[in-house]
Amino acid sequence: MTHTADRLLTVEEAAERLGTGVRFVRRLVSERRIRYVKLGKPVRIPEAVLTAFIEERTVEPMARSRSRFGRAA
């Protein structure tokens, strides 16, 4: 795995990017459901990790199937 220079986001910045609260991001970190960098006490989340987290959880729409009964009136 190669490590590139990646911007490290604070928990607050990560929460804003995800559109969630800080508490959710802290839970992801505490449950180790997301990779993070520990700098003493502060925690930082690499931008690429957050992007991958979003992509992994993106759900594609299903193809619409036609009803065999036709359209309702």
PDB file of N, CA, C and O in Angstrom:
ATOM      1  N   MET A   1       0.854  -1.162   0.000  1.00  0.00           N
ATOM      2  CA  MET A   1       0.000   0.000   0.000  1.00  0.00           C
ATOM      3  C   MET A   1       0.906   1.233   0.000  1.00  0.00           C
ATOM      4  O   MET A   1       1.844   1.320   0.768  1.00  0.00           O
ATOM      5  N   THR A   2       0.634   2.169  -0.867  1.00  0.00           N
ATOM      6  CA  THR A   2       1.442   3.380  -0.917  1.00  0.00           C
ATOM      7  C   THR A   2       0.756   4.485  -0.149  1.00  0.00           C
ATOM      8  O   THR A   2      -0.466   4.608  -0.146  1.00  0.00           O
ATOM      9  N   HIS A   3       1.567   5.271   0.533  1.00  0.00           N
ATOM     10  CA  HIS A   3       1.034   6.394   1.290  1.00  0.00           C
ATOM     11  C   HIS A   3       1.392   7.668   0.565  1.00  0.00           C
ATOM     12  O   HIS A   3       2.562   7.932   0.298  1.00  0.00           O
ATOM     13  N   THR A   4       0.417   8.451   0.217  1.00  0.00           N
ATOM     14  CA  THR A   4       0.665   9.726  -0.438  1.00  0.00           C
ATOM     15  C   THR A   4       0.314  10.840   0.531  1.00  0.00           C
ATOM     16  O   THR A   4      -0.391  10.629   1.505  1.00  0.00           O
ATOM     17  N   ALA A   5       0.830  12.011   0.234  1.00  0.00           N
ATOM     18  CA  ALA A   5       0.505  13.169   1.074  1.00  0.00           C
ATOM     19  C   ALA A   5      -0.988  13.433   0.926  1.00  0.00           C
ATOM     20  O   ALA A   5      -1.471  13.718  -0.161  1.00  0.00           O
ATOM     21  N   ASP A   6      -1.702  13.288   1.992  1.00  0.00           N
ATOM     22  CA  ASP A   6      -3.151  13.431   1.987  1.00  0.00           C
ATOM     23  C   ASP A   6      -3.539  14.394   3.097  1.00  0.00           C
ATOM     24  O   ASP A   6      -2.981  14.342   4.191  1.00  0.00           O
ATOM     25  N   ARG A   7      -4.488  15.255   2.822  1.00  0.00           N
ATOM     26  CA  ARG A   7      -4.930  16.203   3.833  1.00  0.00           C
ATOM     27  C   ARG A   7      -5.594  15.450   4.981  1.00  0.00           C
ATOM     28  O   ARG A   7      -6.418  14.565   4.763  1.00  0.00           O
ATOM     29  N   LEU A   8      -5.208  15.792   6.196  1.00  0.00           N
ATOM     30  CA  LEU A   8      -5.791  15.173   7.381  1.00  0.00           C
ATOM     31  C   LEU A   8      -6.904  16.071   7.896  1.00  0.00           C
ATOM     32  O   LEU A   8      -6.682  17.247   8.184  1.00  0.00           O
ATOM     33  N   LEU A   9      -8.094  15.503   8.013  1.00  0.00           N
ATOM     34  CA  LEU A   9      -9.266  16.252   8.466  1.00  0.00           C
ATOM     35  C   LEU A   9      -9.476  16.060   9.956  1.00  0.00           C
ATOM     36  O   LEU A   9      -9.264  14.964  10.486  1.00  0.00           O
ATOM     37  N   THR A  10      -9.915  17.116  10.613  1.00  0.00           N
ATOM     38  CA  THR A  10     -10.302  16.987  12.016  1.00  0.00           C
ATOM     39  C   THR A  10     -11.625  16.232  12.067  1.00  0.00           C
ATOM     40  O   THR A  10     -12.300  16.060  11.039  1.00  0.00           O
ATOM     41  N   VAL A  11     -12.011  15.811  13.232  1.00  0.00           N
ATOM     42  CA  VAL A  11     -13.289  15.119  13.404  1.00  0.00           C
ATOM     43  C   VAL A  11     -14.428  16.042  12.979  1.00  0.00           C
ATOM     44  O   VAL A  11     -15.380  15.608  12.318  1.00  0.00           O
ATOM     45  N   GLU A  12     -14.314  17.313  13.312  1.00  0.00           N
ATOM     46  CA  GLU A  12     -15.352  18.279  12.947  1.00  0.00           C
ATOM     47  C   GLU A  12     -15.453  18.438  11.430  1.00  0.00           C
ATOM     48  O   GLU A  12     -16.555  18.487  10.879  1.00  0.00           O
ATOM     49  N   GLU A  13     -14.305  18.510  10.744  1.00  0.00           N
ATOM     50  CA  GLU A  13     -14.303  18.629   9.282  1.00  0.00           C
ATOM     51  C   GLU A  13     -14.863  17.373   8.629  1.00  0.00           C
ATOM     52  O   GLU A  13     -15.609  17.446   7.648  1.00  0.00           O
ATOM     53  N   ALA A  14     -14.520  16.213   9.175  1.00  0.00           N
ATOM     54  CA  ALA A  14     -15.036  14.949   8.639  1.00  0.00           C
ATOM     55  C   ALA A  14     -16.550  14.874   8.807  1.00  0.00           C
ATOM     56  O   ALA A  14     -17.269  14.448   7.894  1.00  0.00           O
ATOM     57  N   ALA A  15     -17.044  15.307   9.958  1.00  0.00           N
ATOM     58  CA  ALA A  15     -18.491  15.307  10.194  1.00  0.00           C
ATOM     59  C   ALA A  15     -19.201  16.234   9.224  1.00  0.00           C
ATOM     60  O   ALA A  15     -20.254  15.892   8.682  1.00  0.00           O
ATOM     61  N   GLU A  16     -18.613  17.390   8.977  1.00  0.00           N
ATOM     62  CA  GLU A  16     -19.214  18.341   8.033  1.00  0.00           C
ATOM     63  C   GLU A  16     -19.243  17.750   6.629  1.00  0.00           C
ATOM     64  O   GLU A  16     -20.236  17.864   5.917  1.00  0.00           O
ATOM     65  N   ARG A  17     -18.160  17.095   6.242  1.00  0.00           N
ATOM     66  CA  ARG A  17     -18.087  16.489   4.902  1.00  0.00           C
ATOM     67  C   ARG A  17     -19.107  15.369   4.738  1.00  0.00           C
ATOM     68  O   ARG A  17     -19.698  15.204   3.686  1.00  0.00           O
ATOM     69  N   LEU A  18     -19.326  14.604   5.813  1.00  0.00           N
ATOM     70  CA  LEU A  18     -20.307  13.518   5.765  1.00  0.00           C
ATOM     71  C   LEU A  18     -21.738  14.014   5.953  1.00  0.00           C
ATOM     72  O   LEU A  18     -22.683  13.277   5.700  1.00  0.00           O
ATOM     73  N   GLY A  19     -21.881  15.238   6.443  1.00  0.00           N
ATOM     74  CA  GLY A  19     -23.223  15.759   6.709  1.00  0.00           C
ATOM     75  C   GLY A  19     -23.825  15.135   7.952  1.00  0.00           C
ATOM     76  O   GLY A  19     -25.038  14.945   8.027  1.00  0.00           O
ATOM     77  N   THR A  20     -22.973  14.796   8.902  1.00  0.00           N
ATOM     78  CA  THR A  20     -23.429  14.167  10.141  1.00  0.00           C
ATOM     79  C   THR A  20     -22.900  14.959  11.334  1.00  0.00           C
ATOM     80  O   THR A  20     -22.182  15.934  11.167  1.00  0.00           O
ATOM     81  N   GLY A  21     -23.211  14.483  12.493  1.00  0.00           N
ATOM     82  CA  GLY A  21     -22.702  15.104  13.697  1.00  0.00           C
ATOM     83  C   GLY A  21     -21.324  14.559  14.056  1.00  0.00           C
ATOM     84  O   GLY A  21     -20.905  13.504  13.577  1.00  0.00           O
ATOM     85  N   VAL A  22     -20.636  15.288  14.892  1.00  0.00           N
ATOM     86  CA  VAL A  22     -19.305  14.889  15.361  1.00  0.00           C
ATOM     87  C   VAL A  22     -19.387  13.559  16.100  1.00  0.00           C
ATOM     88  O   VAL A  22     -18.495  12.707  15.987  1.00  0.00           O
ATOM     89  N   ARG A  23     -20.459  13.349  16.819  1.00  0.00           N
ATOM     90  CA  ARG A  23     -20.620  12.126  17.605  1.00  0.00           C
ATOM     91  C   ARG A  23     -20.576  10.871  16.726  1.00  0.00           C
ATOM     92  O   ARG A  23     -20.000   9.851  17.105  1.00  0.00           O
ATOM     93  N   PHE A  24     -21.173  10.943  15.529  1.00  0.00           N
ATOM     94  CA  PHE A  24     -21.167   9.811  14.603  1.00  0.00           C
ATOM     95  C   PHE A  24     -19.741   9.478  14.174  1.00  0.00           C
ATOM     96  O   PHE A  24     -19.338   8.310  14.156  1.00  0.00           O
ATOM     97  N   VAL A  25     -18.971  10.500  13.828  1.00  0.00           N
ATOM     98  CA  VAL A  25     -17.591  10.282  13.392  1.00  0.00           C
ATOM     99  C   VAL A  25     -16.767   9.713  14.542  1.00  0.00           C
ATOM    100  O   VAL A  25     -15.971   8.784  14.349  1.00  0.00           O
ATOM    101  N   ARG A  26     -16.963  10.222  15.741  1.00  0.00           N
ATOM    102  CA  ARG A  26     -16.235   9.695  16.902  1.00  0.00           C
ATOM    103  C   ARG A  26     -16.592   8.225  17.149  1.00  0.00           C
ATOM    104  O   ARG A  26     -15.745   7.426  17.543  1.00  0.00           O
ATOM    105  N   ARG A  27     -17.850   7.855  16.890  1.00  0.00           N
ATOM    106  CA  ARG A  27     -18.256   6.451  17.048  1.00  0.00           C
ATOM    107  C   ARG A  27     -17.574   5.580  15.997  1.00  0.00           C
ATOM    108  O   ARG A  27     -17.130   4.462  16.290  1.00  0.00           O
ATOM    109  N   LEU A  28     -17.481   6.070  14.743  1.00  0.00           N
ATOM    110  CA  LEU A  28     -16.771   5.320  13.702  1.00  0.00           C
ATOM    111  C   LEU A  28     -15.327   5.057  14.120  1.00  0.00           C
ATOM    112  O   LEU A  28     -14.802   3.967  13.921  1.00  0.00           O
ATOM    113  N   VAL A  29     -14.707   6.067  14.702  1.00  0.00           N
ATOM    114  CA  VAL A  29     -13.321   5.934  15.150  1.00  0.00           C
ATOM    115  C   VAL A  29     -13.223   4.958  16.321  1.00  0.00           C
ATOM    116  O   VAL A  29     -12.388   4.050  16.320  1.00  0.00           O
ATOM    117  N   SER A  30     -14.093   5.127  17.319  1.00  0.00           N
ATOM    118  CA  SER A  30     -14.001   4.270  18.511  1.00  0.00           C
ATOM    119  C   SER A  30     -14.305   2.812  18.197  1.00  0.00           C
ATOM    120  O   SER A  30     -13.740   1.908  18.811  1.00  0.00           O
ATOM    121  N   GLU A  31     -15.177   2.571  17.210  1.00  0.00           N
ATOM    122  CA  GLU A  31     -15.496   1.199  16.805  1.00  0.00           C
ATOM    123  C   GLU A  31     -14.532   0.686  15.740  1.00  0.00           C
ATOM    124  O   GLU A  31     -14.689  -0.421  15.248  1.00  0.00           O
ATOM    125  N   ARG A  32     -13.561   1.529  15.375  1.00  0.00           N
ATOM    126  CA  ARG A  32     -12.565   1.214  14.351  1.00  0.00           C
ATOM    127  C   ARG A  32     -13.199   0.787  13.041  1.00  0.00           C
ATOM    128  O   ARG A  32     -12.745  -0.136  12.366  1.00  0.00           O
ATOM    129  N   ARG A  33     -14.261   1.474  12.675  1.00  0.00           N
ATOM    130  CA  ARG A  33     -14.938   1.216  11.406  1.00  0.00           C
ATOM    131  C   ARG A  33     -14.380   2.089  10.297  1.00  0.00           C
ATOM    132  O   ARG A  33     -14.758   1.947   9.139  1.00  0.00           O
ATOM    133  N   ILE A  34     -13.471   3.011  10.660  1.00  0.00           N
ATOM    134  CA  ILE A  34     -12.828   3.883   9.699  1.00  0.00           C
ATOM    135  C   ILE A  34     -11.375   4.044  10.127  1.00  0.00           C
ATOM    136  O   ILE A  34     -11.062   4.045  11.318  1.00  0.00           O
ATOM    137  N   ARG A  35     -10.479   4.123   9.139  1.00  0.00           N
ATOM    138  CA  ARG A  35      -9.055   4.286   9.437  1.00  0.00           C
ATOM    139  C   ARG A  35      -8.800   5.720   9.874  1.00  0.00           C
ATOM    140  O   ARG A  35      -9.394   6.651   9.349  1.00  0.00           O
ATOM    141  N   TYR A  36      -7.917   5.907  10.823  1.00  0.00           N
ATOM    142  CA  TYR A  36      -7.626   7.247  11.318  1.00  0.00           C
ATOM    143  C   TYR A  36      -6.171   7.339  11.752  1.00  0.00           C
ATOM    144  O   TYR A  36      -5.477   6.333  11.859  1.00  0.00           O
ATOM    145  N   VAL A  37      -5.724   8.566  11.991  1.00  0.00           N
ATOM    146  CA  VAL A  37      -4.363   8.826  12.435  1.00  0.00           C
ATOM    147  C   VAL A  37      -4.439   9.414  13.828  1.00  0.00           C
ATOM    148  O   VAL A  37      -5.184  10.369  14.062  1.00  0.00           O
ATOM    149  N   LYS A  38      -3.695   8.850  14.754  1.00  0.00           N
ATOM    150  CA  LYS A  38      -3.691   9.325  16.136  1.00  0.00           C
ATOM    151  C   LYS A  38      -2.438  10.170  16.335  1.00  0.00           C
ATOM    152  O   LYS A  38      -1.325   9.691  16.182  1.00  0.00           O
ATOM    153  N   LEU A  39      -2.628  11.439  16.644  1.00  0.00           N
ATOM    154  CA  LEU A  39      -1.514  12.361  16.880  1.00  0.00           C
ATOM    155  C   LEU A  39      -1.521  12.761  18.351  1.00  0.00           C
ATOM    156  O   LEU A  39      -1.950  13.850  18.707  1.00  0.00           O
ATOM    157  N   GLY A  40      -1.082  11.859  19.200  1.00  0.00           N
ATOM    158  CA  GLY A  40      -1.211  12.094  20.631  1.00  0.00           C
ATOM    159  C   GLY A  40      -2.671  11.869  20.994  1.00  0.00           C
ATOM    160  O   GLY A  40      -3.223  10.823  20.741  1.00  0.00           O
ATOM    161  N   LYS A  41      -3.314  12.886  21.525  1.00  0.00           N
ATOM    162  CA  LYS A  41      -4.738  12.778  21.838  1.00  0.00           C
ATOM    163  C   LYS A  41      -5.634  13.090  20.626  1.00  0.00           C
ATOM    164  O   LYS A  41      -6.638  12.428  20.425  1.00  0.00           O
ATOM    165  N   PRO A  42      -5.268  14.096  19.818  1.00  0.00           N
ATOM    166  CA  PRO A  42      -6.127  14.405  18.659  1.00  0.00           C
ATOM    167  C   PRO A  42      -6.156  13.281  17.626  1.00  0.00           C
ATOM    168  O   PRO A  42      -5.183  12.554  17.447  1.00  0.00           O
ATOM    169  N   VAL A  43      -7.287  13.160  16.961  1.00  0.00           N
ATOM    170  CA  VAL A  43      -7.486  12.161  15.914  1.00  0.00           C
ATOM    171  C   VAL A  43      -7.709  12.904  14.605  1.00  0.00           C
ATOM    172  O   VAL A  43      -8.428  13.896  14.562  1.00  0.00           O
ATOM    173  N   ARG A  44      -7.089  12.420  13.527  1.00  0.00           N
ATOM    174  CA  ARG A  44      -7.280  12.995  12.205  1.00  0.00           C
ATOM    175  C   ARG A  44      -7.665  11.876  11.245  1.00  0.00           C
ATOM    176  O   ARG A  44      -7.224  10.736  11.375  1.00  0.00           O
ATOM    177  N   ILE A  45      -8.478  12.235  10.266  1.00  0.00           N
ATOM    178  CA  ILE A  45      -8.938  11.258   9.286  1.00  0.00           C
ATOM    179  C   ILE A  45      -8.456  11.704   7.913  1.00  0.00           C
ATOM    180  O   ILE A  45      -8.779  12.807   7.468  1.00  0.00           O
ATOM    181  N   PRO A  46      -7.664  10.861   7.238  1.00  0.00           N
ATOM    182  CA  PRO A  46      -7.187  11.224   5.904  1.00  0.00           C
ATOM    183  C   PRO A  46      -8.365  11.414   4.938  1.00  0.00           C
ATOM    184  O   PRO A  46      -9.344  10.669   4.972  1.00  0.00           O
ATOM    185  N   GLU A  47      -8.255  12.414   4.087  1.00  0.00           N
ATOM    186  CA  GLU A  47      -9.322  12.732   3.143  1.00  0.00           C
ATOM    187  C   GLU A  47      -9.645  11.549   2.240  1.00  0.00           C
ATOM    188  O   GLU A  47     -10.810  11.268   1.965  1.00  0.00           O
ATOM    189  N   ALA A  48      -8.617  10.818   1.795  1.00  0.00           N
ATOM    190  CA  ALA A  48      -8.836   9.660   0.920  1.00  0.00           C
ATOM    191  C   ALA A  48      -9.629   8.562   1.629  1.00  0.00           C
ATOM    192  O   ALA A  48     -10.441   7.873   1.004  1.00  0.00           O
ATOM    193  N   VAL A  49      -9.423   8.406   2.928  1.00  0.00           N
ATOM    194  CA  VAL A  49     -10.152   7.404   3.699  1.00  0.00           C
ATOM    195  C   VAL A  49     -11.630   7.767   3.747  1.00  0.00           C
ATOM    196  O   VAL A  49     -12.499   6.912   3.586  1.00  0.00           O
ATOM    197  N   LEU A  50     -11.907   9.035   3.941  1.00  0.00           N
ATOM    198  CA  LEU A  50     -13.291   9.496   3.996  1.00  0.00           C
ATOM    199  C   LEU A  50     -13.972   9.325   2.637  1.00  0.00           C
ATOM    200  O   LEU A  50     -15.121   8.882   2.559  1.00  0.00           O
ATOM    201  N   THR A  51     -13.248   9.629   1.572  1.00  0.00           N
ATOM    202  CA  THR A  51     -13.785   9.457   0.214  1.00  0.00           C
ATOM    203  C   THR A  51     -14.095   7.982  -0.045  1.00  0.00           C
ATOM    204  O   THR A  51     -15.158   7.648  -0.570  1.00  0.00           O
ATOM    205  N   ALA A  52     -13.188   7.090   0.353  1.00  0.00           N
ATOM    206  CA  ALA A  52     -13.414   5.647   0.170  1.00  0.00           C
ATOM    207  C   ALA A  52     -14.595   5.173   1.003  1.00  0.00           C
ATOM    208  O   ALA A  52     -15.399   4.359   0.544  1.00  0.00           O
ATOM    209  N   PHE A  53     -14.721   5.694   2.229  1.00  0.00           N
ATOM    210  CA  PHE A  53     -15.836   5.341   3.107  1.00  0.00           C
ATOM    211  C   PHE A  53     -17.164   5.696   2.440  1.00  0.00           C
ATOM    212  O   PHE A  53     -18.117   4.913   2.459  1.00  0.00           O
ATOM    213  N   ILE A  54     -17.230   6.873   1.837  1.00  0.00           N
ATOM    214  CA  ILE A  54     -18.451   7.320   1.157  1.00  0.00           C
ATOM    215  C   ILE A  54     -18.740   6.433  -0.055  1.00  0.00           C
ATOM    216  O   ILE A  54     -19.871   5.979  -0.251  1.00  0.00           O
ATOM    217  N   GLU A  55     -17.714   6.153  -0.856  1.00  0.00           N
ATOM    218  CA  GLU A  55     -17.902   5.338  -2.067  1.00  0.00           C
ATOM    219  C   GLU A  55     -18.342   3.922  -1.730  1.00  0.00           C
ATOM    220  O   GLU A  55     -19.197   3.352  -2.416  1.00  0.00           O
ATOM    221  N   GLU A  56     -17.781   3.333  -0.668  1.00  0.00           N
ATOM    222  CA  GLU A  56     -18.133   1.965  -0.284  1.00  0.00           C
ATOM    223  C   GLU A  56     -19.585   1.847   0.164  1.00  0.00           C
ATOM    224  O   GLU A  56     -20.184   0.790   0.062  1.00  0.00           O
ATOM    225  N   ARG A  57     -20.126   2.929   0.672  1.00  0.00           N
ATOM    226  CA  ARG A  57     -21.482   2.883   1.204  1.00  0.00           C
ATOM    227  C   ARG A  57     -22.528   3.523   0.283  1.00  0.00           C
ATOM    228  O   ARG A  57     -23.676   3.692   0.661  1.00  0.00           O
ATOM    229  N   THR A  58     -22.112   3.878  -0.927  1.00  0.00           N
ATOM    230  CA  THR A  58     -23.040   4.452  -1.892  1.00  0.00           C
ATOM    231  C   THR A  58     -23.856   3.335  -2.520  1.00  0.00           C
ATOM    232  O   THR A  58     -23.307   2.344  -3.008  1.00  0.00           O
ATOM    233  N   VAL A  59     -25.161   3.487  -2.488  1.00  0.00           N
ATOM    234  CA  VAL A  59     -26.067   2.474  -3.025  1.00  0.00           C
ATOM    235  C   VAL A  59     -26.594   2.968  -4.369  1.00  0.00           C
ATOM    236  O   VAL A  59     -27.133   4.065  -4.480  1.00  0.00           O
ATOM    237  N   GLU A  60     -26.400   2.149  -5.383  1.00  0.00           N
ATOM    238  CA  GLU A  60     -26.874   2.484  -6.724  1.00  0.00           C
ATOM    239  C   GLU A  60     -28.376   2.215  -6.819  1.00  0.00           C
ATOM    240  O   GLU A  60     -28.878   1.280  -6.197  1.00  0.00           O
ATOM    241  N   PRO A  61     -29.082   3.022  -7.612  1.00  0.00           N
ATOM    242  CA  PRO A  61     -30.526   2.806  -7.756  1.00  0.00           C
ATOM    243  C   PRO A  61     -30.802   1.510  -8.519  1.00  0.00           C
ATOM    244  O   PRO A  61     -30.008   1.087  -9.360  1.00  0.00           O
ATOM    245  N   MET A  62     -31.936   0.910  -8.200  1.00  0.00           N
ATOM    246  CA  MET A  62     -32.343  -0.311  -8.895  1.00  0.00           C
ATOM    247  C   MET A  62     -33.019   0.069 -10.205  1.00  0.00           C
ATOM    248  O   MET A  62     -33.613   1.125 -10.322  1.00  0.00           O
ATOM    249  N   ALA A  63     -32.925  -0.832 -11.178  1.00  0.00           N
ATOM    250  CA  ALA A  63     -33.630  -0.616 -12.436  1.00  0.00           C
ATOM    251  C   ALA A  63     -35.118  -0.779 -12.168  1.00  0.00           C
ATOM    252  O   ALA A  63     -35.536  -1.705 -11.462  1.00  0.00           O
ATOM    253  N   ARG A  64     -35.887   0.135 -12.688  1.00  0.00           N
ATOM    254  CA  ARG A  64     -37.339   0.049 -12.480  1.00  0.00           C
ATOM    255  C   ARG A  64     -37.919  -1.082 -13.286  1.00  0.00           C
ATOM    256  O   ARG A  64     -37.660  -1.224 -14.465  1.00  0.00           O
ATOM    257  N   SER A  65     -38.694  -1.891 -12.636  1.00  0.00           N
ATOM    258  CA  SER A  65     -39.353  -2.971 -13.363  1.00  0.00           C
ATOM    259  C   SER A  65     -40.824  -2.580 -13.556  1.00  0.00           C
ATOM    260  O   SER A  65     -41.418  -1.930 -12.709  1.00  0.00           O
ATOM    261  N   ARG A  66     -41.351  -2.985 -14.657  1.00  0.00           N
ATOM    262  CA  ARG A  66     -42.745  -2.642 -14.948  1.00  0.00           C
ATOM    263  C   ARG A  66     -43.666  -3.631 -14.245  1.00  0.00           C
ATOM    264  O   ARG A  66     -43.379  -4.820 -14.169  1.00  0.00           O
ATOM    265  N   SER A  67     -44.727  -3.122 -13.757  1.00  0.00           N
ATOM    266  CA  SER A  67     -45.709  -3.974 -13.117  1.00  0.00           C
ATOM    267  C   SER A  67     -46.399  -4.813 -14.175  1.00  0.00           C
ATOM    268  O   SER A  67     -46.702  -4.336 -15.261  1.00  0.00           O
ATOM    269  N   ARG A  68     -46.704  -6.030 -13.843  1.00  0.00           N
ATOM    270  CA  ARG A  68     -47.383  -6.879 -14.833  1.00  0.00           C
ATOM    271  C   ARG A  68     -48.862  -6.572 -14.902  1.00  0.00           C
ATOM    272  O   ARG A  68     -49.574  -7.099 -15.738  1.00  0.00           O
ATOM    273  N   PHE A  69     -49.347  -5.689 -14.014  1.00  0.00           N
ATOM    274  CA  PHE A  69     -50.760  -5.351 -14.018  1.00  0.00           C
ATOM    275  C   PHE A  69     -51.057  -4.039 -14.733  1.00  0.00           C
ATOM    276  O   PHE A  69     -52.187  -3.611 -14.810  1.00  0.00           O
ATOM    277  N   GLY A  70     -50.043  -3.378 -15.237  1.00  0.00           N
ATOM    278  CA  GLY A  70     -50.262  -2.122 -15.927  1.00  0.00           C
ATOM    279  C   GLY A  70     -50.332  -0.946 -14.961  1.00  0.00           C
ATOM    280  O   GLY A  70     -50.043  -1.067 -13.783  1.00  0.00           O
ATOM    281  N   ARG A  71     -50.729   0.190 -15.467  1.00  0.00           N
ATOM    282  CA  ARG A  71     -50.770   1.398 -14.653  1.00  0.00           C
ATOM    283  C   ARG A  71     -52.106   1.523 -13.920  1.00  0.00           C
ATOM    284  O   ARG A  71     -53.133   1.095 -14.417  1.00  0.00           O
ATOM    285  N   ALA A  72     -52.022   2.113 -12.747  1.00  0.00           N
ATOM    286  CA  ALA A  72     -53.239   2.355 -11.973  1.00  0.00           C
ATOM    287  C   ALA A  72     -53.949   3.580 -12.535  1.00  0.00           C
ATOM    288  O   ALA A  72     -53.325   4.483 -13.078  1.00  0.00           O
ATOM    289  N   ALA A  73     -55.262   3.607 -12.401  1.00  0.00           N
ATOM    290  CA  ALA A  73     -56.042   4.723 -12.958  1.00  0.00           C
ATOM    291  C   ALA A  73     -55.925   5.965 -12.143  1.00  0.00           C
ATOM    292  O   ALA A  73     -55.654   6.121 -11.055  1.00  0.00           O
TER     293      ALA A  73
END
